[in-house]
Each structure stands twice: as structure tokens, then as C-alpha cells.
């Protein structure tokens, strides 16, 4: 039995890799094509997340009234996140804003994974998510900060003009900032602004991950679904991104005019 474990892990890694490549290809194609294709892609993923949310709520929450409130919260939460994705990918912008958000969240996940695996250390909330460590959170902050700093430098050097479609102008349209919602405090050094935003994104992303882990633990399941081989369900893949999009939407909606 012990000899079979490495082979099984290798097989799981292969499945996860193939699934990840397919997911990236589908999502990247939809993002590139935009328009109805992007709307359909976001709609399918959102419906998948809501379906898994309802299943988890049914198993985790007692009482029809409480489950109803939980499902209503899910519709609002997922709906705002989906609306934000559609808002970021529209003809008024280049690819800069939406790619900045998506790549920053990916930077959080990658940084947290490698820092957590390499450094280990104290757990943040072992009763909810035993694998999450403080070193992983710091790695997530670093990953997000580097992505944001790279995006800002590319924008300043004019190296992202290839991503601009038609007359898109992120300067005046993208929340009054370039390349996206940060870089508004011009007296603050660039890296410090990226660091502050990186902390925000990393904490939000980890909070979204913890929320889903809490819900799954209450429901007594390991994954939110089994639609994506080796990766679980839709909710498992976008838990951190949803939290970031949700709070970003409120920051934009209530920013000073």
C-alpha cells in the first residue's frame, strides 16, 4: 500500500495539471473574446457557484429560514462578484484592469502556496482550515505586491498598449487611476501603494478561502463539488476571487466623487 501512494499522488498531479490547462484555456479564450462569450462564461461559473452554495447551505445550516437567508446572501455575494467581472471586461477599458485583478489574486494563491509549503509555521485558524499558515499569508501579500508593482511599472513604461482595444482609455475610466483602482495617492511611493493594495487583496482572498472552508467543514465535505477533476467545484476555484471582487465593488461604489 505504501508503494502505491507516490503513484497515486503522481496520477492526481497529472489530472490536476490537465484540468488546470483546460480551465486556463477556456477562461482565457472567453476573456479574450469578450462580449457575449465572456458574459456566458461568467454566467455559467456564477450559476455553478450558486448551485454549490445552495448544496453546502442545505447541509451546513439548520432551519429553512436560516437556509433561505444564507441562499439570499449567496445570490447577492455571487451576483456582485459576477457583475464586477462583467464591469471590468467592457469596451471602455483595455485588458489592464481585469488582468490586474485576476493576476493579483493568482499571485496571492501562488505566493501563499509556496511560502506555506516552504516555511510552514503557526496556523492561522486550524479549526477551519488546517493548511493555512501565517507564513502563507505573508507569501500571498508578497505575491500580490509583486504582481501589482509589475503591472504598474508596465503601465508607466507604456508597455501594455498592445492590450488596449479601440479607443479604450483606462486613465479617466478605470476609477480615475492607472492601471486600475490603486495608485491614487501620488505622494506615496509606488511600491508602498502596491504593498498596501497587496495586503488588502491577500487578506480579502484568504478571508474568502476561510469562509468557504468554514462552510464546507460545517457541511462535512472536502470539496464544494466535483465538476473539475482534481480541483473540486467552481466555488473551490473562485472563493478568494469572489471576496476580492465583492469588496472591490463596494470600494468603487462608495469612493469619494
Short mmCIF file of C-alpha atoms in Angstrom, two decimals:
data_model
loop_
_atom_site.label_atom_id
_atom_site.label_comp_id
_atom_site.label_asym_id
_atom_site.label_seq_id
_atom_site.Cartn_x
_atom_site.Cartn_y
_atom_site.Cartn_z
CA UNK A 1 0.00 0.00 0.00
CA UNK A 2 2.83 2.39 0.85
CA UNK A 3 4.39 1.85 -2.56
CA UNK A 4 1.15 2.83 -4.27
CA UNK A 5 0.85 6.20 -2.60
CA UNK A 6 3.50 8.01 -4.71
CA UNK A 7 1.91 6.68 -7.88
CA UNK A 8 -1.49 7.88 -6.76
CA UNK A 9 -0.12 11.32 -5.94
CA UNK A 10 1.55 11.45 -9.36
CA UNK A 11 -1.73 10.47 -11.01
CA UNK A 12 -3.60 13.16 -9.07
CA UNK A 13 -1.00 15.72 -10.08
CA UNK A 14 -1.44 14.76 -13.72
CA UNK A 15 -5.21 15.14 -13.52
CA UNK A 16 -4.89 18.48 -11.74
CA UNK A 17 -2.41 19.73 -14.34
CA UNK A 18 -4.60 18.77 -17.29
CA UNK A 19 -7.65 20.30 -15.61
CA UNK A 20 -5.75 23.50 -14.87
CA UNK A 21 -4.61 23.80 -18.50
CA UNK A 22 -8.16 23.28 -19.76
CA UNK A 23 -9.56 25.81 -17.27
CA UNK A 24 -6.98 28.41 -18.25
CA UNK A 25 -7.62 27.81 -21.95
CA UNK A 26 -11.39 28.15 -21.59
CA UNK A 27 -11.26 31.17 -19.27
CA UNK A 28 -8.53 32.87 -21.29
CA UNK A 29 -10.41 32.37 -24.56
CA UNK A 30 -13.62 33.76 -23.06
CA UNK A 31 -11.74 36.75 -21.64
CA UNK A 32 -10.04 37.45 -24.95
CA UNK A 33 -13.25 37.19 -26.99
CA UNK A 34 -15.25 39.27 -24.52
CA UNK A 35 -18.81 40.32 -25.32
CA UNK A 36 -21.46 37.59 -25.24
CA UNK A 37 -18.83 34.86 -24.83
CA UNK A 38 -17.43 36.44 -21.66
CA UNK A 39 -20.95 37.09 -20.36
CA UNK A 40 -21.90 33.45 -20.97
CA UNK A 41 -18.72 32.19 -19.29
CA UNK A 42 -19.23 34.38 -16.21
CA UNK A 43 -22.90 33.35 -16.09
CA UNK A 44 -22.11 29.61 -16.21
CA UNK A 45 -19.46 29.88 -13.49
CA UNK A 46 -21.76 32.01 -11.32
CA UNK A 47 -24.62 29.53 -11.64
CA UNK A 48 -22.21 26.72 -10.77
CA UNK A 49 -21.04 28.54 -7.66
CA UNK A 50 -24.63 29.28 -6.60
CA UNK A 51 -25.65 25.66 -7.07
CA UNK A 52 -22.77 24.52 -4.86
CA UNK A 53 -23.55 27.27 -2.35
CA UNK A 54 -27.14 26.02 -2.02
CA UNK A 55 -25.97 22.41 -1.57
CA UNK A 56 -23.47 23.41 1.11
CA UNK A 57 -26.03 25.60 2.88
CA UNK A 58 -28.58 22.78 2.92
CA UNK A 59 -26.06 20.55 4.68
CA UNK A 60 -24.47 23.18 6.92
CA UNK A 61 -27.35 25.40 8.05
CA UNK A 62 -30.25 24.22 10.19
CA UNK A 63 -33.76 25.53 9.65
CA UNK A 64 -35.49 26.70 6.45
CA UNK A 65 -35.45 30.39 7.43
CA UNK A 66 -31.70 30.40 8.10
CA UNK A 67 -31.03 28.49 4.90
CA UNK A 68 -33.20 30.92 2.97
CA UNK A 69 -31.22 33.87 4.33
CA UNK A 70 -27.98 32.08 3.54
CA UNK A 71 -29.08 31.42 -0.04
CA UNK A 72 -30.18 35.03 -0.46
CA UNK A 73 -26.75 36.14 0.81
CA UNK A 74 -25.18 33.79 -1.73
CA UNK A 75 -27.16 35.28 -4.62
CA UNK A 76 -26.11 38.77 -3.56
CA UNK A 77 -22.47 37.83 -2.96
CA UNK A 78 -22.00 35.88 -6.18
CA UNK A 79 -24.10 38.35 -8.17
CA UNK A 80 -21.94 41.30 -7.13
CA UNK A 81 -18.78 39.36 -7.99
CA UNK A 82 -20.14 38.40 -11.41
CA UNK A 83 -21.25 41.97 -12.10
CA UNK A 84 -17.78 43.19 -11.21
CA UNK A 85 -16.17 40.78 -13.69
CA UNK A 86 -18.52 41.97 -16.42
CA UNK A 87 -17.86 45.59 -15.48
CA UNK A 88 -14.09 45.15 -15.70
CA UNK A 89 -14.28 43.49 -19.12
CA UNK A 90 -16.12 46.02 -21.23
CA UNK A 91 -15.21 48.20 -24.24
CA UNK A 92 -14.48 51.22 -22.02
CA UNK A 93 -11.33 49.55 -20.66
CA UNK A 94 -8.34 47.71 -22.02
CA UNK A 95 -7.43 44.30 -20.64
CA UNK A 96 -5.34 46.08 -18.00
CA UNK A 97 -7.88 46.33 -15.16
CA UNK A 98 -9.36 42.84 -15.36
CA UNK A 99 -5.95 41.21 -15.85
CA UNK A 100 -4.54 43.16 -12.91
CA UNK A 101 -7.30 41.87 -10.63
CA UNK A 102 -7.12 38.27 -11.85
CA UNK A 103 -3.33 38.03 -11.84
CA UNK A 104 -3.10 39.65 -8.41
CA UNK A 105 -5.44 37.03 -6.93
CA UNK A 106 -3.40 34.31 -8.66
CA UNK A 107 -0.28 35.92 -7.17
CA UNK A 108 -1.84 35.58 -3.71
CA UNK A 109 -2.55 31.88 -4.25
CA UNK A 110 0.89 31.10 -5.68
CA UNK A 111 2.76 33.09 -3.05
CA UNK A 112 0.72 31.58 -0.21
CA UNK A 113 1.19 28.04 -1.52
CA UNK A 114 4.97 28.18 -1.90
CA UNK A 115 5.60 30.18 1.29
CA UNK A 116 3.31 27.92 3.31
CA UNK A 117 4.90 24.75 1.95
CA UNK A 118 8.46 26.03 2.33
CA UNK A 119 8.27 27.84 5.66
CA UNK A 120 5.34 26.27 7.48
CA UNK A 121 4.92 27.66 10.96
CA UNK A 122 1.88 28.59 13.07
CA UNK A 123 -1.57 28.04 11.65
CA UNK A 124 -3.99 30.95 11.28
CA UNK A 125 -7.19 29.07 12.16
CA UNK A 126 -6.53 25.30 12.25
CA UNK A 127 -10.11 24.52 13.29
CA UNK A 128 -11.35 25.97 9.99
CA UNK A 129 -8.51 25.40 7.54
CA UNK A 130 -5.58 23.33 8.88
CA UNK A 131 -3.32 24.11 5.93
CA UNK A 132 -3.38 27.92 6.17
CA UNK A 133 -0.34 29.43 7.91
CA UNK A 134 0.79 32.95 8.73
CA UNK A 135 3.83 32.43 6.53
CA UNK A 136 1.46 31.55 3.69
CA UNK A 137 -0.44 34.79 4.22
CA UNK A 138 2.80 36.77 4.10
CA UNK A 139 3.74 34.90 0.92
CA UNK A 140 0.36 35.84 -0.51
CA UNK A 141 0.98 39.50 0.32
CA UNK A 142 4.36 39.31 -1.41
CA UNK A 143 2.90 37.60 -4.48
CA UNK A 144 0.12 40.18 -4.81
CA UNK A 145 2.50 43.10 -4.28
CA UNK A 146 4.91 41.89 -6.96
CA UNK A 147 2.10 41.46 -9.49
CA UNK A 148 0.72 44.91 -8.75
CA UNK A 149 4.15 46.51 -8.91
CA UNK A 150 4.89 44.76 -12.19
CA UNK A 151 1.56 45.90 -13.65
CA UNK A 152 2.16 49.47 -12.52
CA UNK A 153 5.66 49.58 -13.98
CA UNK A 154 4.50 48.10 -17.29
CA UNK A 155 1.77 50.71 -17.46
CA UNK A 156 4.12 53.56 -16.65
CA UNK A 157 6.54 52.40 -19.34
CA UNK A 158 3.74 52.21 -21.89
CA UNK A 159 4.32 48.50 -22.46
CA UNK A 160 0.67 47.48 -22.14
CA UNK A 161 -0.62 49.49 -25.08
CA UNK A 162 -0.85 46.27 -27.06
CA UNK A 163 -3.70 45.26 -24.75
CA UNK A 164 -5.75 48.37 -25.48
CA UNK A 165 -8.69 47.79 -27.77
CA UNK A 166 -10.11 50.56 -29.93
CA UNK A 167 -10.34 53.85 -28.02
CA UNK A 168 -10.28 52.27 -24.57
CA UNK A 169 -8.78 54.64 -22.01
CA UNK A 170 -8.15 53.25 -18.56
CA UNK A 171 -6.90 56.59 -17.25
CA UNK A 172 -10.16 58.52 -16.86
CA UNK A 173 -12.47 55.50 -16.96
CA UNK A 174 -10.81 52.98 -14.67
CA UNK A 175 -11.88 54.58 -11.40
CA UNK A 176 -9.68 57.60 -12.12
CA UNK A 177 -6.46 55.65 -11.64
CA UNK A 178 -3.92 53.66 -13.63
CA UNK A 179 -3.61 50.77 -14.17
CA UNK A 180 -6.67 50.15 -12.02
CA UNK A 181 -8.15 51.08 -8.68
CA UNK A 182 -4.93 51.88 -6.85
CA UNK A 183 -2.11 54.39 -7.47
CA UNK A 184 -4.35 57.23 -6.35
CA UNK A 185 -2.16 58.67 -3.56
CA UNK A 186 0.57 60.22 -5.69
CA UNK A 187 2.58 61.38 -2.68
CA UNK A 188 3.06 57.75 -1.60
CA UNK A 189 5.92 55.81 -3.24
CA UNK A 190 4.80 53.35 -5.90
CA UNK A 191 5.96 50.19 -4.13
CA UNK A 192 4.30 51.30 -0.86
CA UNK A 193 1.00 51.74 -2.69
CA UNK A 194 1.34 48.31 -4.26
CA UNK A 195 2.21 46.83 -0.87
CA UNK A 196 -0.87 48.35 0.79
CA UNK A 197 -3.07 47.10 -2.02
CA UNK A 198 -1.34 43.71 -1.90
CA UNK A 199 -2.13 43.40 1.80
CA UNK A 200 -5.76 44.24 1.10
CA UNK A 201 -6.06 41.69 -1.73
CA UNK A 202 -4.25 38.95 0.19
CA UNK A 203 -6.34 39.37 3.34
CA UNK A 204 -9.58 39.51 1.31
CA UNK A 205 -8.60 36.46 -0.71
CA UNK A 206 -7.66 34.45 2.37
CA UNK A 207 -10.88 35.53 4.10
CA UNK A 208 -12.90 34.24 1.15
CA UNK A 209 -10.99 30.97 1.32
CA UNK A 210 -11.62 30.68 5.06
CA UNK A 211 -15.31 31.37 4.61
CA UNK A 212 -15.68 28.56 2.10
CA UNK A 213 -13.60 26.22 4.28
CA UNK A 214 -15.87 27.00 7.24
CA UNK A 215 -18.96 26.29 5.17
CA UNK A 216 -17.53 23.02 3.84
CA UNK A 217 -16.47 21.93 7.32
CA UNK A 218 -19.98 22.54 8.64
CA UNK A 219 -21.39 20.62 5.68
CA UNK A 220 -18.94 17.77 6.28
CA UNK A 221 -17.44 17.76 2.76
CA UNK A 222 -13.93 18.16 1.40
CA UNK A 223 -14.83 19.99 -1.83
CA UNK A 224 -17.74 22.17 -2.85
CA UNK A 225 -18.33 19.92 -5.85
CA UNK A 226 -16.66 17.51 -8.23
CA UNK A 227 -17.17 19.21 -11.57
CA UNK A 228 -13.47 19.97 -12.13
CA UNK A 229 -11.32 16.79 -11.93
CA UNK A 230 -8.63 17.16 -9.30
CA UNK A 231 -9.80 20.63 -8.30
CA UNK A 232 -13.25 20.15 -6.78
CA UNK A 233 -16.02 22.55 -7.66
CA UNK A 234 -16.50 26.03 -9.04
CA UNK A 235 -16.62 27.57 -5.56
CA UNK A 236 -13.30 25.94 -4.67
CA UNK A 237 -11.64 27.74 -7.58
CA UNK A 238 -13.09 31.23 -7.12
CA UNK A 239 -13.58 31.58 -3.35
CA UNK A 240 -10.76 34.11 -2.91
CA UNK A 241 -11.50 35.94 -6.16
CA UNK A 242 -15.16 36.38 -5.19
CA UNK A 243 -14.23 38.03 -1.89
CA UNK A 244 -11.85 40.44 -3.63
CA UNK A 245 -14.38 41.33 -6.33
CA UNK A 246 -17.15 41.82 -3.76
CA UNK A 247 -15.18 44.29 -1.64
CA UNK A 248 -13.70 45.99 -4.69
CA UNK A 249 -17.22 46.63 -5.98
CA UNK A 250 -18.15 48.39 -2.75
CA UNK A 251 -14.94 50.41 -2.78
CA UNK A 252 -15.79 51.65 -6.27
CA UNK A 253 -19.46 52.25 -5.48
CA UNK A 254 -18.73 54.32 -2.37
CA UNK A 255 -15.50 56.06 -3.33
CA UNK A 256 -15.49 59.85 -2.90
CA UNK A 257 -16.58 61.69 -6.03
#
